[in-house]
Short mmCIF file of C-alpha atoms in Angstrom, two decimals:
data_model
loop_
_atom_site.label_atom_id
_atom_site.label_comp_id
_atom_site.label_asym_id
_atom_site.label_seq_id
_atom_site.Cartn_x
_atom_site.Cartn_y
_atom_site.Cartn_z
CA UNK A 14 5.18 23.56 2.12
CA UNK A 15 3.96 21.09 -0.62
CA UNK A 16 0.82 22.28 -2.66
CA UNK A 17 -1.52 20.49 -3.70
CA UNK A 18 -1.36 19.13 -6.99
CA UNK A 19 -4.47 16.80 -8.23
CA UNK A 20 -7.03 14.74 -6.36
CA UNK A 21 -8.48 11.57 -8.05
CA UNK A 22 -11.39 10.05 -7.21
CA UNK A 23 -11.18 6.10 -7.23
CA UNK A 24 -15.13 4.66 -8.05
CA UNK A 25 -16.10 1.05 -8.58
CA UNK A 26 -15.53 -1.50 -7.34
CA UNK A 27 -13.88 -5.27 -8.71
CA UNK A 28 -13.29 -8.64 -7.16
CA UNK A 29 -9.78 -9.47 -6.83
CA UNK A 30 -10.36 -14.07 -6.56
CA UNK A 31 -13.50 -14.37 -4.22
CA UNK A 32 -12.01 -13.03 -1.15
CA UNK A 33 -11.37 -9.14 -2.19
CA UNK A 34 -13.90 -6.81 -3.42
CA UNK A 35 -11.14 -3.51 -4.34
CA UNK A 36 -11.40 -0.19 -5.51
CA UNK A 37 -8.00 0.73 -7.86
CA UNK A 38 -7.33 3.92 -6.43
CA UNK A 39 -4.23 3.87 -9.04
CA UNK A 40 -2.26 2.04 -11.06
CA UNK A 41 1.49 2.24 -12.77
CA UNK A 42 -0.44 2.10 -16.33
CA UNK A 43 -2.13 5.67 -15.72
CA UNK A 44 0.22 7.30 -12.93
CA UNK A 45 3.73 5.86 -12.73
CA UNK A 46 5.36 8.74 -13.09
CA UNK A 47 3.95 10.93 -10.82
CA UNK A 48 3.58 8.33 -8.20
CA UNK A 49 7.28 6.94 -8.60
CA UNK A 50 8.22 4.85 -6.43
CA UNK A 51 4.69 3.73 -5.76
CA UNK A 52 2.88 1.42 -8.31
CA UNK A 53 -0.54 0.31 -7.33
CA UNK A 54 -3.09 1.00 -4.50
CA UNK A 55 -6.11 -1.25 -4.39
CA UNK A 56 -8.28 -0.53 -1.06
CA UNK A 57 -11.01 -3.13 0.16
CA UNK A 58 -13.08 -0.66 1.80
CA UNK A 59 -15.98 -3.01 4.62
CA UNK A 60 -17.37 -5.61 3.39
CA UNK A 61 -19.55 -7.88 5.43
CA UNK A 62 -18.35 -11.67 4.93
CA UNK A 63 -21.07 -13.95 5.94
CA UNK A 64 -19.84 -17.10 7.50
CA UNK A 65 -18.61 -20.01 5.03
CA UNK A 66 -16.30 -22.96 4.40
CA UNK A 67 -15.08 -21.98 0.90
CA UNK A 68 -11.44 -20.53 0.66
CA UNK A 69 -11.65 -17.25 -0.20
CA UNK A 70 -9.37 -15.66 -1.74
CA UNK A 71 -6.50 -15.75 -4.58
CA UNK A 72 -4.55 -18.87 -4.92
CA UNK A 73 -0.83 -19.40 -6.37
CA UNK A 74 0.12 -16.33 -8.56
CA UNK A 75 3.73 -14.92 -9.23
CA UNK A 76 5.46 -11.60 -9.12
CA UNK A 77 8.92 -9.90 -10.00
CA UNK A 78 9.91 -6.38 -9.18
CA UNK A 79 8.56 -4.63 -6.55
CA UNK A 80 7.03 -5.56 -3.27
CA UNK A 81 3.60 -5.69 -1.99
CA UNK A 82 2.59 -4.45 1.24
CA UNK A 83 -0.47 -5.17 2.81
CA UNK A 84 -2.22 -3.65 5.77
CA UNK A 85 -4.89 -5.41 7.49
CA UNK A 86 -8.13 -3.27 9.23
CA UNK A 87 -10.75 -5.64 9.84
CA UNK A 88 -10.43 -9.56 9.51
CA UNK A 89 -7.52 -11.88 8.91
CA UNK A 90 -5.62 -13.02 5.85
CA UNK A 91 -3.30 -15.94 5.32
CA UNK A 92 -0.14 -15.90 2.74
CA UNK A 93 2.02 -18.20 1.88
CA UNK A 94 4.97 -17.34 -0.98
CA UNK A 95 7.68 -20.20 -2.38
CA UNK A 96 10.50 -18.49 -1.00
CA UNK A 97 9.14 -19.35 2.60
CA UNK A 98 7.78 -16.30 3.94
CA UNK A 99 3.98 -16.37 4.99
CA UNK A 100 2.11 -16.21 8.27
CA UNK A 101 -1.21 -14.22 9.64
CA UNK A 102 -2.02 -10.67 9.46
CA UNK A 103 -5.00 -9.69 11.66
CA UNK A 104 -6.48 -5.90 12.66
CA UNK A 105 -3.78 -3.40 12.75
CA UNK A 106 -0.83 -5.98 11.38
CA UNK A 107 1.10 -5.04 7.97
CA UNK A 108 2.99 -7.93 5.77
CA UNK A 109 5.77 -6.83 3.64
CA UNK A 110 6.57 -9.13 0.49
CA UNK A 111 9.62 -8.06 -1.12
CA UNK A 112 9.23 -10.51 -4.78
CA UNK A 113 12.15 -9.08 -6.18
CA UNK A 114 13.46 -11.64 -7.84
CA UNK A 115 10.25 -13.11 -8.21
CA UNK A 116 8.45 -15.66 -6.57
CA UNK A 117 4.78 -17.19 -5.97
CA UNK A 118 2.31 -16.31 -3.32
CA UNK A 119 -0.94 -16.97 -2.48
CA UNK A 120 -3.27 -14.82 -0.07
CA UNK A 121 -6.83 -16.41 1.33
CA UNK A 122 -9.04 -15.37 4.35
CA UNK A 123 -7.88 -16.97 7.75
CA UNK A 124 -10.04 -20.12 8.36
CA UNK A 125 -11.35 -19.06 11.11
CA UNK A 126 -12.63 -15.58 9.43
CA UNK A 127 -14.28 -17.96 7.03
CA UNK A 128 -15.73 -19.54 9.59
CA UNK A 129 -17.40 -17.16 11.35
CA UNK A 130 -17.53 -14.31 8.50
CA UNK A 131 -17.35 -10.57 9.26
CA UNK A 132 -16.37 -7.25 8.32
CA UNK A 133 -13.19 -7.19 5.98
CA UNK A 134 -10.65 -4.52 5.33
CA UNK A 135 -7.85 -4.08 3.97
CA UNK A 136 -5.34 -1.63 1.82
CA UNK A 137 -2.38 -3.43 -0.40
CA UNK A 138 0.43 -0.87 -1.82
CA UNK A 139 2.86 -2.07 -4.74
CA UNK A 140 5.74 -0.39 -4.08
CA UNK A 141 8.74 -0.54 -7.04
CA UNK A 142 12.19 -1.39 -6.70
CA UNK A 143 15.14 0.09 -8.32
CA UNK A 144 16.57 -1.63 -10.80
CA UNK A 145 19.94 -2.44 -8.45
CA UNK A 146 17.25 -4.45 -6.46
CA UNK A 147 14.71 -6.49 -8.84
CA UNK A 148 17.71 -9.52 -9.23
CA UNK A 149 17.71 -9.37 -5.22
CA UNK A 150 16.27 -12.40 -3.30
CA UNK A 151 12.70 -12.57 -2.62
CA UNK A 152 12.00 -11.74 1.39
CA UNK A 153 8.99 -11.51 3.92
CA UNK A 154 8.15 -9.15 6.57
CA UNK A 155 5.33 -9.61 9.32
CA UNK A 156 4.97 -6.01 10.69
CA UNK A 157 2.25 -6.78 13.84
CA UNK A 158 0.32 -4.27 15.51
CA UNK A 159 1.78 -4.36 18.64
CA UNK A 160 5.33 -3.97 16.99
CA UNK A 161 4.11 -0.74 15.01
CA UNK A 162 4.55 2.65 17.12
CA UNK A 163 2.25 5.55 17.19
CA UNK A 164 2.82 8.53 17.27
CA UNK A 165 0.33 10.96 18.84
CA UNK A 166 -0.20 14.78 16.73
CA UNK A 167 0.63 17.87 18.00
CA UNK A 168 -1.98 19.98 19.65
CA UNK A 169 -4.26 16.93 20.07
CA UNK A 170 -4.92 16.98 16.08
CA UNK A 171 -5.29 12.38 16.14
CA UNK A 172 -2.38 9.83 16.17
CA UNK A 173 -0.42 8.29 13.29
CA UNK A 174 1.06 4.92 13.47
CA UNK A 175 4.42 5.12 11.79
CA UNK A 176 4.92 1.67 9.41
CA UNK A 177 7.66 2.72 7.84
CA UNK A 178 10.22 5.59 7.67
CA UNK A 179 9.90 8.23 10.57
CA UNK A 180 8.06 10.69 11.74
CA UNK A 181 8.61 13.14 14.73
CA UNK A 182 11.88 10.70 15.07
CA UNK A 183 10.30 7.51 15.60
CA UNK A 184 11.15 5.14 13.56
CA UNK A 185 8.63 2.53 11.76
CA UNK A 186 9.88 -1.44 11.86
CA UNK A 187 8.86 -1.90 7.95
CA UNK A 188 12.66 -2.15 6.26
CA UNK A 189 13.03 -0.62 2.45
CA UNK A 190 15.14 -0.94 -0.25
CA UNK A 191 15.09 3.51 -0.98
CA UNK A 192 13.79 6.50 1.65
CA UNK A 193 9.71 5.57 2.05
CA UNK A 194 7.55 6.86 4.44
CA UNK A 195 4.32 4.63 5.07
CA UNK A 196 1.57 6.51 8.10
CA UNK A 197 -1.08 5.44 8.89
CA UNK A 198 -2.71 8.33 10.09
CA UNK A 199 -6.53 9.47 12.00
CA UNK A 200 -7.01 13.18 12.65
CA UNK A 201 -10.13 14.50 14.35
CA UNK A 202 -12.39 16.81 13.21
CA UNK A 203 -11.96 20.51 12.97
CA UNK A 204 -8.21 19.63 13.60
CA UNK A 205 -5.06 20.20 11.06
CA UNK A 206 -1.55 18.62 11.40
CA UNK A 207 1.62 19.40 9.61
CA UNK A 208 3.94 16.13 8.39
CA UNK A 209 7.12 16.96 7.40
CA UNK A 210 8.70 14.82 4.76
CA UNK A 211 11.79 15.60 2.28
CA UNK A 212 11.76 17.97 -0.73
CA UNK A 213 11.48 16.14 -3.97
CA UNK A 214 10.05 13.18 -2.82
CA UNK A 215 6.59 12.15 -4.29
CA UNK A 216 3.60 12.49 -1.39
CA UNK A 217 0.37 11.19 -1.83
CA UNK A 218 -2.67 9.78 0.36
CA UNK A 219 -5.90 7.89 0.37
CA UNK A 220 -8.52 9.28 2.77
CA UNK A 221 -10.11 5.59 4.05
CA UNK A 222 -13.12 7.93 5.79
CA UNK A 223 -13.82 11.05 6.93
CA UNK A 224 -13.44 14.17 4.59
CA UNK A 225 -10.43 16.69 4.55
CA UNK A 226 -10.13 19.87 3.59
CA UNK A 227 -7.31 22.10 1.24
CA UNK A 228 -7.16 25.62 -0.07
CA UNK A 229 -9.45 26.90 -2.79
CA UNK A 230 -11.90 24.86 -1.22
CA UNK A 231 -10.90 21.81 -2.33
CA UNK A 232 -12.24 18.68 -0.22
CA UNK A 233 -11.46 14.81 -0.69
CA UNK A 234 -13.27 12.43 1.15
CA UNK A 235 -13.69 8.63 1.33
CA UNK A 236 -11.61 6.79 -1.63
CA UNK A 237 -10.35 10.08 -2.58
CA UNK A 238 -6.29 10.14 -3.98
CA UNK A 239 -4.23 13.46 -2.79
CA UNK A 240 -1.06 13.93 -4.83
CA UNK A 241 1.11 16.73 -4.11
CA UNK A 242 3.94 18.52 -5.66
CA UNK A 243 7.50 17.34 -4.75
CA UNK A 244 8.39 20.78 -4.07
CA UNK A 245 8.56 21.92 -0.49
CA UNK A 246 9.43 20.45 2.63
CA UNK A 247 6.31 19.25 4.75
CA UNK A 248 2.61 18.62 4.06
CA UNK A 249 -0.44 20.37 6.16
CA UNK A 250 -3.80 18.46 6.35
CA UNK A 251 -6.97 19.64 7.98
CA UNK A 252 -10.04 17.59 8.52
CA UNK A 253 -13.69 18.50 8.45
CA UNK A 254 -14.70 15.28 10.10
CA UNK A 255 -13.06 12.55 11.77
CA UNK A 256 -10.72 11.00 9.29
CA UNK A 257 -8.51 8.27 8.78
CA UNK A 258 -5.83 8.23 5.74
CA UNK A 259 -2.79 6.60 4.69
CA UNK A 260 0.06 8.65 3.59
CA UNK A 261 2.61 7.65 1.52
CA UNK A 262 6.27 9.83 0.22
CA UNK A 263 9.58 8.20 -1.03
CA UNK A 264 12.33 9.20 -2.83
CA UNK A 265 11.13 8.97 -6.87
CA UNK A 266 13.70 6.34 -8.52
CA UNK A 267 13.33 7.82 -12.09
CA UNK A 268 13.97 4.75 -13.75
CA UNK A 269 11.83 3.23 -16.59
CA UNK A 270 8.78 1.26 -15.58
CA UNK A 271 7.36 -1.82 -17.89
CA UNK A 272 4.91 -4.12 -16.20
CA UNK A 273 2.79 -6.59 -17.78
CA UNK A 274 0.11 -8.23 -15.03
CA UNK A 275 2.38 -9.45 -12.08
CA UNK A 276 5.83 -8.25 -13.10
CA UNK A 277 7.62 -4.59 -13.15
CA UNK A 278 10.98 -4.25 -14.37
CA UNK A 279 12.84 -1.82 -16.52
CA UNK A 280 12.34 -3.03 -20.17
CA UNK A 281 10.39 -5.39 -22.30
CA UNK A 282 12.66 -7.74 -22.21
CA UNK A 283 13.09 -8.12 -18.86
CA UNK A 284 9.13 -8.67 -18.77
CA UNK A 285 9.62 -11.57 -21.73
CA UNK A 286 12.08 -13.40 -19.25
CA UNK A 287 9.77 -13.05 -16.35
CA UNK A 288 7.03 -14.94 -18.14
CA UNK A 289 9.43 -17.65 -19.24
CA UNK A 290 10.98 -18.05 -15.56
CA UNK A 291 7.45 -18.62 -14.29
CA UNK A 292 6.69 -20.75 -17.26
CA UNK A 293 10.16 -22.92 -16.60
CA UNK A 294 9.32 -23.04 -12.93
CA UNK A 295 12.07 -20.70 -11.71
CA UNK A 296 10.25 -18.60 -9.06
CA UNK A 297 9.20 -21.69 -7.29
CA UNK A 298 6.75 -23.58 -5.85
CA UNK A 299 3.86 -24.03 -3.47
#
């Protein structure tokens, strides 16, 4: 069994463009190397958009090194990248931008969530890639809801819809570059569950709502970070309320990790060609 190890609690909250009002629940700058392979986790928890006919959201913006996952809750988002992946992600759909070798993307609200506003949610993941992978060729995954399997809890404890990796030997549709396991997960109050996941590999989660509950009375509730210790073979969680988290574990790639803004690579200099690529115009255009 994995003990628990720390629990962070992400506060504030920061516009990301005019379309995404996040709370950094971490970053690579503070915990990289306890989160390895995971990078960044900025959460949109609701937010009522009234209705409007301004874009909202980030325009054209590169990246280089990892990939960016995004899973939609409530209302729609639109992306479009230069490599010429881009689509629609609505409640329940995940997109999966591999940059890799870097490219340029830009995410807005749908237009018709700008047109008629309403409540907005959403969770984006920066996942890294090992350094075999950042020269590899930019790709796009659209992950819809319909496509994503759940996978109901023993003993009645909630459901967990399996995005990628596996769990109880379903398999999730979202395609990686090491072992990552990405659940989506609601358990019901008064109820505990038991995930197993590999030895070594870094666990964490963000509890979206509810409240859950660990051993020397420890408790995390809404924007709350659980990290674990890669020790042990399977996670227990028990919640004292409805709950909804997302759980994350992969396979730590112990490599070096130097990011600057929009790129992560392996070494400074690798970061001083990124800039001059986008500069030059090498990672495309929209």
């Amino acid at each position: 069994m994995k003990q628990l190890k720390s629990i962070f609690q992400s506060t504030g909250t920061h516009w990301v463009g005019n379309g995404f009002p996040v709370r950094s629940v971490f970053s690579y700058d503070a915990l990289g190397e306890e989160l390895d392979p995971f990078l960044l986790l900025d959460y949109a928890a609701p937010h009522l958009f009234p209705p409007g006919t301004e874009k909202r959201g980030v325009g054209a913006h590169p990246h280089r090194g990892f990939e960016t996952v995004t899973i939609s809750y409530q209302g729609e988002i639109e992306h479009r990248d230069s490599s010429g992946g881009g689509g629609k992600i609505g409640p329940g759909d995940v997109q999966w931008m591999t940059a890799a070798s870097g490219l340029l993307h830009e995410e807005f609200h749908s237009a018709e969530f700008t047109r008629t506003g309403g409540m907005f949610e959403m969770a984006q993941l920066w996942v890294n890639l090992p350094a075999r992978a950042k020269s590899a060729p930019p790709g796009y995954q659209t992950l819809l809801k319909q496509d994503i399997p759940v996978v109901s809890l023993p003993e009645g404890a909630g459901e967990a819809r399996v995005i990628a990796g596996q769990l109880h030997r379903t398999q999730g549709p979202g395609r990686t570059f090491t072992p990552i396991n990405l659940w989506d997960v609601k358990i019901h109050s008064g109820k505990s569950a038991t995930f197993p996941l590999t030895d070594g590999h870094t666990v964490a989660l963000l509890v979206m709502n509810g409240d859950l509950s660990f051993q020397e009375n420890h408790h995390a509730s809404e924007g709350a970070l659980v990290l674990f210790e890669r020790e042990g073979n399977d996670v227990q969680i028990a919640a004292t309320e409805d709950t909804r988290l997302l759980l994350m574990s992969g396979e730590p790639l112990n490599e070096p990790i130097v990011g600057s803004g929009p790129f992560v690579m392996n070494s400074e200099s690798e970061i001083q060609q990124a800039f001059r690529d986008v500069r030059a115009g090498r990672m495309g255009s929209l």
